[in-house]
Coordinates of C-alpha atoms and ligand atoms in Angstrom, one line a residue:
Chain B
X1 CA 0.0 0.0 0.0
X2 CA 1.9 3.3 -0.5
X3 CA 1.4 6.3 1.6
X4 CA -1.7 7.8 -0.2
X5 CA -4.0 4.3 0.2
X6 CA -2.7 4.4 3.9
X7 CA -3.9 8.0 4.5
X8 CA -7.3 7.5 3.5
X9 CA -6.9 3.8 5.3
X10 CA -6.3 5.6 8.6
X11 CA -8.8 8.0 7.9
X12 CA -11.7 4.5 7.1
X13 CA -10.2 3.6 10.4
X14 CA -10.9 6.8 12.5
X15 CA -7.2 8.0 12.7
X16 CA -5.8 11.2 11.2
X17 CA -2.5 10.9 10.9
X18 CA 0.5 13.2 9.0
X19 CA 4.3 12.0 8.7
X20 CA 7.3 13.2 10.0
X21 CA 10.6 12.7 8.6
X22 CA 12.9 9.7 9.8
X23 CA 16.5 12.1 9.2
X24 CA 15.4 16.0 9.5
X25 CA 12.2 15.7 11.9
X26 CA 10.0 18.1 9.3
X27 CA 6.5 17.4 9.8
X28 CA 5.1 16.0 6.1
X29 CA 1.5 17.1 4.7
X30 CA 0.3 15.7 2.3
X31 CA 1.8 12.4 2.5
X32 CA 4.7 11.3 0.2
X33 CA 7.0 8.7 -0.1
X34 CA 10.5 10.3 0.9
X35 CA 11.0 13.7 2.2
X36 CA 10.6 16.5 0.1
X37 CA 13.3 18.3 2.5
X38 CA 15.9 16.1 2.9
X39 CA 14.9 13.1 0.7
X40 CA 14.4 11.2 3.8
X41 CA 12.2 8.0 4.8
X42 CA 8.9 8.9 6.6
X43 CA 7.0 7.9 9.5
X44 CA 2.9 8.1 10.5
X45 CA 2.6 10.2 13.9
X46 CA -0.8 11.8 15.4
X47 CA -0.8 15.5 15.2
X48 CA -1.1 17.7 18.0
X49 CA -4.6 18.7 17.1
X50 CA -3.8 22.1 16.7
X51 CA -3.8 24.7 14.4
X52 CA -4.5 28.3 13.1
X53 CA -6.6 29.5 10.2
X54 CA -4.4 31.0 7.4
X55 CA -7.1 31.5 4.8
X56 CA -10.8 30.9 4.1
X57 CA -13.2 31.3 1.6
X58 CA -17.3 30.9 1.3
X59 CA -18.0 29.6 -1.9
X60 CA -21.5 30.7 -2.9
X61 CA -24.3 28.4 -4.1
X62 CA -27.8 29.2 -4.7
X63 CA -29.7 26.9 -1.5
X64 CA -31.4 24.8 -4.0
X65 CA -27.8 23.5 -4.9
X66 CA -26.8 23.0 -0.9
X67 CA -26.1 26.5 0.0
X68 CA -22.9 28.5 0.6
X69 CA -20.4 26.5 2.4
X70 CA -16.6 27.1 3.3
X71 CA -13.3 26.5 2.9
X72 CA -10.3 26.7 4.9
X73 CA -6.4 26.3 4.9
X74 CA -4.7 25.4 8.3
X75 CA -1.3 25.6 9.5
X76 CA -1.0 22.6 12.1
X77 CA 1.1 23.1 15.1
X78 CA 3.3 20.9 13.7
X79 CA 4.1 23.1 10.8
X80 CA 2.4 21.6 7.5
X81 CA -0.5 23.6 6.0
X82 CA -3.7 22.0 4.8
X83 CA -6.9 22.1 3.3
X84 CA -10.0 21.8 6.0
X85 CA -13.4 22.1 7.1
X86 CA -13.8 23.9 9.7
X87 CA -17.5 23.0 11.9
X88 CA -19.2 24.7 14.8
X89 CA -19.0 28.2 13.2
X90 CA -21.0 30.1 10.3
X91 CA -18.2 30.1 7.5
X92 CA -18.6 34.5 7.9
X93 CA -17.3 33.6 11.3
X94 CA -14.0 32.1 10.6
X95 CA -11.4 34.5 10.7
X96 CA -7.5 34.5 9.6
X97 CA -5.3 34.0 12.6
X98 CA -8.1 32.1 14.6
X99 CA -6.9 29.2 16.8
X100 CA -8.6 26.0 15.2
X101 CA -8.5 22.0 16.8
X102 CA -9.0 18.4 15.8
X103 CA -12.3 17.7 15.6
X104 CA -12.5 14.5 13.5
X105 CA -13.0 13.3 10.1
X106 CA -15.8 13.7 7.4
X107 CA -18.8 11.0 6.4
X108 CA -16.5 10.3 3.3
X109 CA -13.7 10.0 5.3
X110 CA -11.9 12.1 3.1
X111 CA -11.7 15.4 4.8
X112 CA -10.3 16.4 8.2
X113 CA -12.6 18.6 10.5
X114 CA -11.5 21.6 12.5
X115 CA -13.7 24.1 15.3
X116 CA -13.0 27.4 17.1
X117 CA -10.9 26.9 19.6
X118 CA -7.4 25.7 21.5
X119 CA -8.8 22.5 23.2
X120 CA -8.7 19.6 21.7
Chain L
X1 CA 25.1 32.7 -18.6
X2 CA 21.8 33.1 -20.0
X3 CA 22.5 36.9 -20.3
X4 CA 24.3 35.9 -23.5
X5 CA 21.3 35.0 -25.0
X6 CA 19.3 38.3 -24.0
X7 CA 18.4 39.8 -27.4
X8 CA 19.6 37.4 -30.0
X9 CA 15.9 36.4 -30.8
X10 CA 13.1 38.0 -31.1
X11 CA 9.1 38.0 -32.2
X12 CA 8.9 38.7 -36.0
X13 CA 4.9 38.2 -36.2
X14 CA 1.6 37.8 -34.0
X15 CA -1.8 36.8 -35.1
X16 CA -5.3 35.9 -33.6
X17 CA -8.7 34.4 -34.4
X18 CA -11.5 33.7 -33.3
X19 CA -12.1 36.3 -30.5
X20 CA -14.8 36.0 -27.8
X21 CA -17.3 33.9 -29.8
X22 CA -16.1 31.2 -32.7
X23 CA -19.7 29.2 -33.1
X24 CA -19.2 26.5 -35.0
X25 CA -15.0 26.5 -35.2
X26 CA -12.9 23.9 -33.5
X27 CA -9.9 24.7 -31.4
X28 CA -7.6 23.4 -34.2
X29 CA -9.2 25.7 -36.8
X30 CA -8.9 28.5 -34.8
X31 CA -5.5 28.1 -33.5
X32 CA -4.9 27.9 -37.5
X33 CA -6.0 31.0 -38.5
X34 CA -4.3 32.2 -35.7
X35 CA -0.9 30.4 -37.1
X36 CA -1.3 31.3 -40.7
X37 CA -2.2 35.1 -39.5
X38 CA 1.2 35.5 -37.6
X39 CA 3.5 33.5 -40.1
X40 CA 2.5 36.1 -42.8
X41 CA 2.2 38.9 -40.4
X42 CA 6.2 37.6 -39.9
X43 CA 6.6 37.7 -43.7
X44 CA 6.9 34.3 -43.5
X45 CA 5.1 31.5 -45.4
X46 CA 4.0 28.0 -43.0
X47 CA 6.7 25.6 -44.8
X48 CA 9.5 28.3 -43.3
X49 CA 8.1 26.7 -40.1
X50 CA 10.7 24.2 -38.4
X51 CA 9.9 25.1 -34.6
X52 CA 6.4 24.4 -32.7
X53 CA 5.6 25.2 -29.3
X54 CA 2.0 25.1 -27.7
X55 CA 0.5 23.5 -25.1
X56 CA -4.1 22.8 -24.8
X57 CA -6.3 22.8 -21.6
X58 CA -7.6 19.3 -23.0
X59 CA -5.5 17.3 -25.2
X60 CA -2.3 15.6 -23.3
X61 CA -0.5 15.0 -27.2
X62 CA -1.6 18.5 -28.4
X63 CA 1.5 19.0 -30.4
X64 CA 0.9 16.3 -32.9
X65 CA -2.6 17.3 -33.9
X66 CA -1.2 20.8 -34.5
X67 CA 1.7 19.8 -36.5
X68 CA -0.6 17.4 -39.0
X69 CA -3.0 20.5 -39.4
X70 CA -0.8 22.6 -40.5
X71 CA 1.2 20.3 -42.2
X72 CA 4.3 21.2 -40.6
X73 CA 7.7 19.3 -39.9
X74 CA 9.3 20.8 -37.1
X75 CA 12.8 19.8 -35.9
X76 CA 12.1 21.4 -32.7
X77 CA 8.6 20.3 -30.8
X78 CA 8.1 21.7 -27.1
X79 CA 4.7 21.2 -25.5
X80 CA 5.3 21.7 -22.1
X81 CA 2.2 22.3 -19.9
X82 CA 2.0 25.0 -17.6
X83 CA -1.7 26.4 -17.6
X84 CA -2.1 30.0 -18.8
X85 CA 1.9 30.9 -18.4
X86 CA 2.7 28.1 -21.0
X87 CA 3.4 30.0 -23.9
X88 CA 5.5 32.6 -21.6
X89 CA 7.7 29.6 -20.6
X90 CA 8.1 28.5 -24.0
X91 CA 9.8 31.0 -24.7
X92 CA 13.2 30.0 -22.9
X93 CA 13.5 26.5 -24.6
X94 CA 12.5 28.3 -28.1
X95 CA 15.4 30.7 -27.7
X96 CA 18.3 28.1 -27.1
X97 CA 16.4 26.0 -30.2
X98 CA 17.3 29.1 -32.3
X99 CA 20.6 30.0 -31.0
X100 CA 21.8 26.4 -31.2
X101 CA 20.7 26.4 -35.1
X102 CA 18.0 23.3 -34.2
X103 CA 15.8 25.0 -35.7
X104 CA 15.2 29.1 -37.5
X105 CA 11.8 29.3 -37.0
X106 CA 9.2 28.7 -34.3
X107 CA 5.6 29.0 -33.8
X108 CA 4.2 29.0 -30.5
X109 CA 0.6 28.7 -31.0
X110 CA -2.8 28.6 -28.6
X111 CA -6.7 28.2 -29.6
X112 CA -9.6 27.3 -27.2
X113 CA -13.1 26.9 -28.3
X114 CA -14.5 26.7 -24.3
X115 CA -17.6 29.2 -24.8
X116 CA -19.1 27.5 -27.6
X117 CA -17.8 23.9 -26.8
X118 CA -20.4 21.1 -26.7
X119 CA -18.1 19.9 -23.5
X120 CA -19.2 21.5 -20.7
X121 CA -17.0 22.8 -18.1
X122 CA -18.2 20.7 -15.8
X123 CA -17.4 17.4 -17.6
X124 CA -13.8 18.9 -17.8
X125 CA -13.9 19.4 -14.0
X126 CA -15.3 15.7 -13.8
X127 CA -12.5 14.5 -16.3
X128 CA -9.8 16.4 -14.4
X129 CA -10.6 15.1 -11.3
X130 CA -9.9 11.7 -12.4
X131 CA -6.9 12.5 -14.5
X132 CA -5.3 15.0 -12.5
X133 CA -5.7 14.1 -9.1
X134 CA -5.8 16.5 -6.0
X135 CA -6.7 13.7 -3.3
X136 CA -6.1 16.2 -0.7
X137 CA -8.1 19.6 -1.9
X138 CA -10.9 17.9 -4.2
X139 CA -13.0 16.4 -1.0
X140 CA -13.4 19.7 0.2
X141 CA -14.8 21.1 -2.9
X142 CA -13.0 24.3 -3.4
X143 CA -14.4 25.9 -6.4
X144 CA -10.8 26.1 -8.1
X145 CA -8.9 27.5 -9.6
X146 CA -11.6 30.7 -8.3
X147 CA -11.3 29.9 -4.5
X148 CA -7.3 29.4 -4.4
X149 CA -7.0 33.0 -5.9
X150 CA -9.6 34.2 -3.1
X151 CA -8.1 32.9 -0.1
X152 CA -4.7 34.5 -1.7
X153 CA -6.4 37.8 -1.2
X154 CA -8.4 37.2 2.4
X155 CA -4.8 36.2 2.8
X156 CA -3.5 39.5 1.4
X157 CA -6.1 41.4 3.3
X158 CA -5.1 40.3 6.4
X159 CA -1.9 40.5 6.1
X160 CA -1.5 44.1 4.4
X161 CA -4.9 46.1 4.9
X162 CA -5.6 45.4 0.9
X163 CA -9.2 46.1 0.7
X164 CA -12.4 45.1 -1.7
X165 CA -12.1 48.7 -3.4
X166 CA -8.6 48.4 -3.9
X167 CA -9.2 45.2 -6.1
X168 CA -12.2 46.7 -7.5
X169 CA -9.6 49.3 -8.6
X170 CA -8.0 46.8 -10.7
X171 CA -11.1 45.4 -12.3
X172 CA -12.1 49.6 -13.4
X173 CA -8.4 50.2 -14.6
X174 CA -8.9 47.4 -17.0
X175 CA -12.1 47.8 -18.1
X176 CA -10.9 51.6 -18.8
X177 CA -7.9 50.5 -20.7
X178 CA -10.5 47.9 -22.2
X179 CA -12.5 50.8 -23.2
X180 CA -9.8 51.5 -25.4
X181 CA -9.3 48.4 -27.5
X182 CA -12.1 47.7 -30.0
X183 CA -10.8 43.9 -29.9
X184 CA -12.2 43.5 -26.0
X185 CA -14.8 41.6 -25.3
X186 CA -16.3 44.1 -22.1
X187 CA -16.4 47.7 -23.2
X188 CA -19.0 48.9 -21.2
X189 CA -18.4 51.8 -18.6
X190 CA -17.8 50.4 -15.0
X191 CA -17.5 52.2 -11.4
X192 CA -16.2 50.4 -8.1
X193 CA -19.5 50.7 -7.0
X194 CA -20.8 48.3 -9.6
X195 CA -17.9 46.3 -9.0
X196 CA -18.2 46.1 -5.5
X197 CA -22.2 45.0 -5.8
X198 CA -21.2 42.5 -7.6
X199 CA -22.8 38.9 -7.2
X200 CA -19.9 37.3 -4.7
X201 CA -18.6 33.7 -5.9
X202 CA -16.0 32.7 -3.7
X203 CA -15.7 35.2 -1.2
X204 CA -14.0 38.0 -1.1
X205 CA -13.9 37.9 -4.8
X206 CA -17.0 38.9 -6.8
X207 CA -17.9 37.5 -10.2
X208 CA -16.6 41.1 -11.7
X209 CA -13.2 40.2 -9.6
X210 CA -13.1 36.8 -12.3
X211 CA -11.8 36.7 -15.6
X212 CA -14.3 35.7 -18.8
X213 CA -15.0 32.9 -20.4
X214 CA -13.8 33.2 -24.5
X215 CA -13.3 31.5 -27.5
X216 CA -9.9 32.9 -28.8
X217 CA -6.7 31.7 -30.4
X218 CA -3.3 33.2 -30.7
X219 CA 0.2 32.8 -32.0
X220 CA 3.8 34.5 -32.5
X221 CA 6.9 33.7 -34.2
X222 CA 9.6 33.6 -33.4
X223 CA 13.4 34.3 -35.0
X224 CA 17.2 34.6 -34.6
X225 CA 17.6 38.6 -34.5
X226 CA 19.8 38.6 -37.4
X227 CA 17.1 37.3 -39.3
X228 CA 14.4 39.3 -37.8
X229 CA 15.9 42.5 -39.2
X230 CA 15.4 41.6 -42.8
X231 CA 11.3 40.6 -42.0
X232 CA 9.1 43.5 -42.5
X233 CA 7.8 44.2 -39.0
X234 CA 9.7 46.1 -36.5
X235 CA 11.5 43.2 -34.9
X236 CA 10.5 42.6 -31.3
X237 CA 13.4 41.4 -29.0
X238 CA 13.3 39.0 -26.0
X239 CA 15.4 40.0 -23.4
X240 CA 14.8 38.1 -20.9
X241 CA 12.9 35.0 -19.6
X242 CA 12.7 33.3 -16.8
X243 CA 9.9 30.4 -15.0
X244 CA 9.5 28.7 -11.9
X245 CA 7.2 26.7 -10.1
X246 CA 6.8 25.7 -6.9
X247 CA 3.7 23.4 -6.3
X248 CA 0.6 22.9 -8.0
X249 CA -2.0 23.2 -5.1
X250 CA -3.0 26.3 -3.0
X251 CA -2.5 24.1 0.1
X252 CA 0.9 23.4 -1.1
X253 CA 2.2 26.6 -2.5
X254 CA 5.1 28.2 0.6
X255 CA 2.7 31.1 0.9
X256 CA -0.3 32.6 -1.1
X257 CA 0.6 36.3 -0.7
X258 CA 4.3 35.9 -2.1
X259 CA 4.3 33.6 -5.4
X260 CA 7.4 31.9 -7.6
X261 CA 7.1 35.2 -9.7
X262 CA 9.8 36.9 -7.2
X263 CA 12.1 34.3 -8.6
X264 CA 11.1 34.5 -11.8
X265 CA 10.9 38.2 -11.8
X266 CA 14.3 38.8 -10.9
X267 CA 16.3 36.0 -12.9
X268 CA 14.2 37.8 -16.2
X269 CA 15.3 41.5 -14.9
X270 CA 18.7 40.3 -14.3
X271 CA 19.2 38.3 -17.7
X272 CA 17.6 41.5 -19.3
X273 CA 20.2 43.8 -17.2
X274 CA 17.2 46.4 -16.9
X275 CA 15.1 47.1 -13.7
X276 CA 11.2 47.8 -12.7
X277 CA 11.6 51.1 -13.1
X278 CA 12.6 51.5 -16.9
X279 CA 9.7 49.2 -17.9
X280 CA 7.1 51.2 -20.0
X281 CA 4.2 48.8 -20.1
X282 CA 3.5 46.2 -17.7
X283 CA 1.0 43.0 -19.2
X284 CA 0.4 40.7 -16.4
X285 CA -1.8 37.4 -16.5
X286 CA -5.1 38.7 -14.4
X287 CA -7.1 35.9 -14.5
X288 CA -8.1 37.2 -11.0
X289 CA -8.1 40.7 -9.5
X290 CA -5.9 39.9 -6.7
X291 CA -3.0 38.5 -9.3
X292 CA -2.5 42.2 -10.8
X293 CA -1.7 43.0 -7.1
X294 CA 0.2 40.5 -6.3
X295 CA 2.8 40.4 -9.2
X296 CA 3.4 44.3 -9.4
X297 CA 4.7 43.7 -5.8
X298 CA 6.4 40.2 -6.5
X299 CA 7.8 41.3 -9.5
X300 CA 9.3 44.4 -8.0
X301 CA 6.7 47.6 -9.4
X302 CA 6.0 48.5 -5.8
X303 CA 6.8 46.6 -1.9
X304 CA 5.3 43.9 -0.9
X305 CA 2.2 44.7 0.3
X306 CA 1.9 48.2 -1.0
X307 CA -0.1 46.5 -4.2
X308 CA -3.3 47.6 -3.0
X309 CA -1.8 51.5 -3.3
X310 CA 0.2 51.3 -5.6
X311 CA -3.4 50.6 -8.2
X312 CA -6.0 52.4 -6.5
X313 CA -7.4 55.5 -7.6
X314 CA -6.4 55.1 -11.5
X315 CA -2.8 53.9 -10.2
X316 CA -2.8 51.5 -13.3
X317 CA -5.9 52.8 -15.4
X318 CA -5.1 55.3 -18.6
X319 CA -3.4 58.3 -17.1
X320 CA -2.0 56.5 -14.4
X321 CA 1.3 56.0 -12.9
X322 CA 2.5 52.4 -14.7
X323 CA 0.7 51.4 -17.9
X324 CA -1.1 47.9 -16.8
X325 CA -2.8 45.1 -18.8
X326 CA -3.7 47.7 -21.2
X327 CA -5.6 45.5 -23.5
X328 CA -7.7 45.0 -21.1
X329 CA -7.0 42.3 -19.9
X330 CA -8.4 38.7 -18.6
X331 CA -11.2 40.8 -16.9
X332 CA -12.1 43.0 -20.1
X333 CA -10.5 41.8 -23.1
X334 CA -10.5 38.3 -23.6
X335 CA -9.5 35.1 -21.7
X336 CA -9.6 31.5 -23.4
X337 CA -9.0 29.3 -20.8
X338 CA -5.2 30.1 -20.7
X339 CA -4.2 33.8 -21.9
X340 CA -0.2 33.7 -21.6
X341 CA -0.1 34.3 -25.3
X342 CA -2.3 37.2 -25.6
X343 CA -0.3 39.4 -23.2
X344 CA 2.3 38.4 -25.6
X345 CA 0.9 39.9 -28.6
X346 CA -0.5 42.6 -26.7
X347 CA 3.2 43.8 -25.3
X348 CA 4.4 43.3 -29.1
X349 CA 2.0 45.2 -30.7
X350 CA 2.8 48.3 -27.7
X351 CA 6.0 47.8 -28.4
X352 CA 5.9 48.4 -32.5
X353 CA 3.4 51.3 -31.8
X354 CA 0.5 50.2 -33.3
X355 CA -2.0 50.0 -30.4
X356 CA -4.1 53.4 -31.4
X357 CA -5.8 54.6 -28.8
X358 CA -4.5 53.0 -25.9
X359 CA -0.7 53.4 -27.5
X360 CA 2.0 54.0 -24.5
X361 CA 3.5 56.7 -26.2
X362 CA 7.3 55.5 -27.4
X363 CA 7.2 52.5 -25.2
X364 CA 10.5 51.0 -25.5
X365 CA 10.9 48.2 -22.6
X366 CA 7.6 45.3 -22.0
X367 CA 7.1 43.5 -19.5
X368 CA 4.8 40.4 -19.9
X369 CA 4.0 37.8 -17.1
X370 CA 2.6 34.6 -17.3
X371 CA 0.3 32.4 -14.4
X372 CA -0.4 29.0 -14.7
X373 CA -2.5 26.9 -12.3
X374 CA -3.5 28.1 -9.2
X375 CA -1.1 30.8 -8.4
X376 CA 1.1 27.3 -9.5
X377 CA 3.9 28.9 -12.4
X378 CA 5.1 31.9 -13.1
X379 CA 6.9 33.2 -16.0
X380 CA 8.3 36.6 -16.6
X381 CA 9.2 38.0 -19.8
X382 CA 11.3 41.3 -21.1
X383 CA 10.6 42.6 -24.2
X384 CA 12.5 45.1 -26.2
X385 CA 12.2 46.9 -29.2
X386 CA 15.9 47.3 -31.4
X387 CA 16.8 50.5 -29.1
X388 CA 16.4 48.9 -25.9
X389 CA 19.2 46.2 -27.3
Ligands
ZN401 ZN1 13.7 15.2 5.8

């Protein structure tokens, strides 16, 4: 299975999981097969949970088509950036800079939630 | 050592077809009338031909299609795939073709029939979800490339104090220069106001923040300069060009605010040995109104940051204080799917002085840049007419 099947494998399973780098410790989002540092082998860790909001956009759909919904990149504390959902708020409530945590994985389980907030 | 080739070849001819709406024309037939325009515009005739470069939003072997059309045999074939900058980038590999002797002439060549297609975007966006896999962005269901380009300016926003009037700014400027151009597709008079009402799509960009949707094919030439002197046009010299690329995805890219053009940007000036300042016309790739913002600072017009002041208030309309997308643009003119090759022919064309109304008076120095992707490659090119060599 290489490193894409296993993401989405852990995700079927309930874990969200990132890599980190076997020689120069960088965190790895999304997940590859060697480093793109330091060409280095790669290792599945749990993130920290935490993160911060660097961008975010409502993309606008008439309701009969399911409505405006949003989008959001996140920095993770562990220093990767990635695309999210972020629940629990109206999508005009997410700001840039806003503290964001873990809070689980999509009905797909293809997409990684976030909410307001430092507790995880 | 690239500055060694800065100058030694340059664009002999330029041609279009099909503008805005070509009902009942396929992309090949387009991009053919576009060919055969600027091989004679060039004072050429096709079988002179022996270099191709183009690149299609659709067809992964494009270049073989083309080359049966027009019944060419090149000895020199690039089709490298960069979205919209591609035919900036193909510049580069077309000049050592030439100075090496692989080939004297090449034709780098674009049409796009997606206005009148009978495929619908949306089966593209189906098709390129399969093909060209983004495992890690498609779930979420960013409305790309649109939403990309809007979280670059919530980003920019945030970051700088850019605000929804100064982007609106940009959209005015070019529908003013658009105004201008009887080949642009939106000539109609537009305020920031009517900007800023604007139905939003993918917020905080408003469907008048958004490029069109066209039908439109174009095409250069291109020659050593030795040889360019003896064609009847006023021979258009490349000074310099550079491209980079640092991811494909938003979520990927080092930062949204500050793109590969800064690389870019600089290798071009410094192969060119000329700076911001002497530049006379600026033609950026504004498929977005945040990108005109963003590469004026990244390529070195104005601070990072200061974009948002540096084009408000008529800072890059007619009148203003840099000359900017002044055919109008992505947002007025026209914009097939991937544009890199019309701010090609625009900067040519300010460059020999035949742009009427909206003529920089004795421009001299061009500068042209490409975007491809989502903010994805960059590719900046310095033009120059013989007095600038
Ligand atoms: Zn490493």
């Amino acid at each position: 299975m290489g490193p894409q099947a296993e993401y989405f494998d852990h995700l079927a399973r309930g874990q969200f999981r990132i890599q980190r780098c076997d020689d120069c410790a960088s965190a790895v989002f999304y997940p590859r097969t060697h480093c793109p540092e330091c060409g280095g082998g790669l290792s599945w860790v749990e993130p920290a949970g935490t993160g911060v909001v660097y961008s975010a956009t409502i993309i606008r759909q008439a309701p009969e088509r399911g409505g405006d919904y949003g989008v959001a990149l996140i920095d993770l504390a562990e220093g990767v950036r990635m695309m999210a959902r972020i629940i629990d708020c109206a999508p005009e409530d997410v700001r840039i800079g806003m503290p964001v945590s873990y809070a689980g994985i999509g009905s797909n389980a293809d997409t990684i939630l976030y909410r307001p907030g430092d507790a995880t | 050592m690239t500055e060694n080739l800065r100058g030694k070849v340059a664009i002999a001819g330029v041609g279009q077809a099909g503008l805005g709406k070509a009902e009942g024309f396929t992309e090949l037939e387009i991009l053919a009338q576009a060919a055969h325009a600027a091989v004679a515009d060039a004072g050429l005739q096709m079988r002179d031909i022996d270099g191709l470069a183009t690149a299609s939003v659709l067809a992964p072997m494009w270049a073989m299609p083309v080359i049966e059309y027009l019944g060419i045999k090149p000895a020199f074939i690039d089709s490298t795939m960069l979205g919209g900058s591609s035919f900036v980038a193909h510049l580069m590999p077309a000049i050592h073709a030439l100075t090496s002797g692989e080939c004297n002439a090449v034709l780098v060549c674009y049409g796009s029939t997606q206005r009148t297609s009978s495929v619908s975007r949306k089966v593209i966006a189906g098709v390129r979800r399969d093909f060209d896999p983004q495992p890690y962005e498609y779930p979420y269901e960013p409305l790309n490339p649109l939403s990309t380009y809007a979280m670059a300016a919530a980003r920019h926003m945030h970051e700088y104090g850019t605000t929804r009037e100064n982007l609106a700014d940009v959209v005015v400027a070019a529908r003013a220069w658009a105004r201008l151009n009887p080949e642009a597709q939106r000539r109609d008079p537009l305020t920031r106001e009517e900007v800023l009402a604007a139905k939003m799509v993918s917020d905080p960009l408003s469907a008048l923040d958004c490029c069109m949707v066209n039908d439109g094919a174009a095409a250069f030439v291109l020659v050593r300069a030795d040889h360019a002197r003896d064609l009847p046009n006023p021979a258009i010299h490349v000074l310099g060009n550079a491209t980079r690329v640092f991811a494909r995805q938003g979520s990927s890219l080092p930062s949204l605010t500050e793109t590969a053009a800064v690389a870019s940007g600089q290798e071009a000036f410094r192969m060119a040995g000329v700076s911001p300042s002497e530049i006379d016309v600026a033609e950026v790739y504004d498929a977005f109104s945040i990108n005109t913002i963003l590469f004026l600072e990244d390529l070195g017009f104005c601070p990072k940051g200061e974009g948002g002041r540096f084009v408000a208030d008529g800072g890059i309309a007619p009148g203003g204080r840099l000359p900017v997308n002044t055919n109008g643009g992505g947002l007025s003119c026209i914009h097939p799917g991937m544009y890199g090759a019309f701010i090609m022919i625009e900067a040519v064309r300010q460059l020999r002085g035949t742009c009427g109304d909206r003529q920089v008076a004795g421009a001299e120095l061009a500068l042209v840049h490409g975007n491809g992707g989502t903010l994805s490659s960059q590719s900046t090119a310095i033009l120059g007419t013989a007095s600038a060599v």
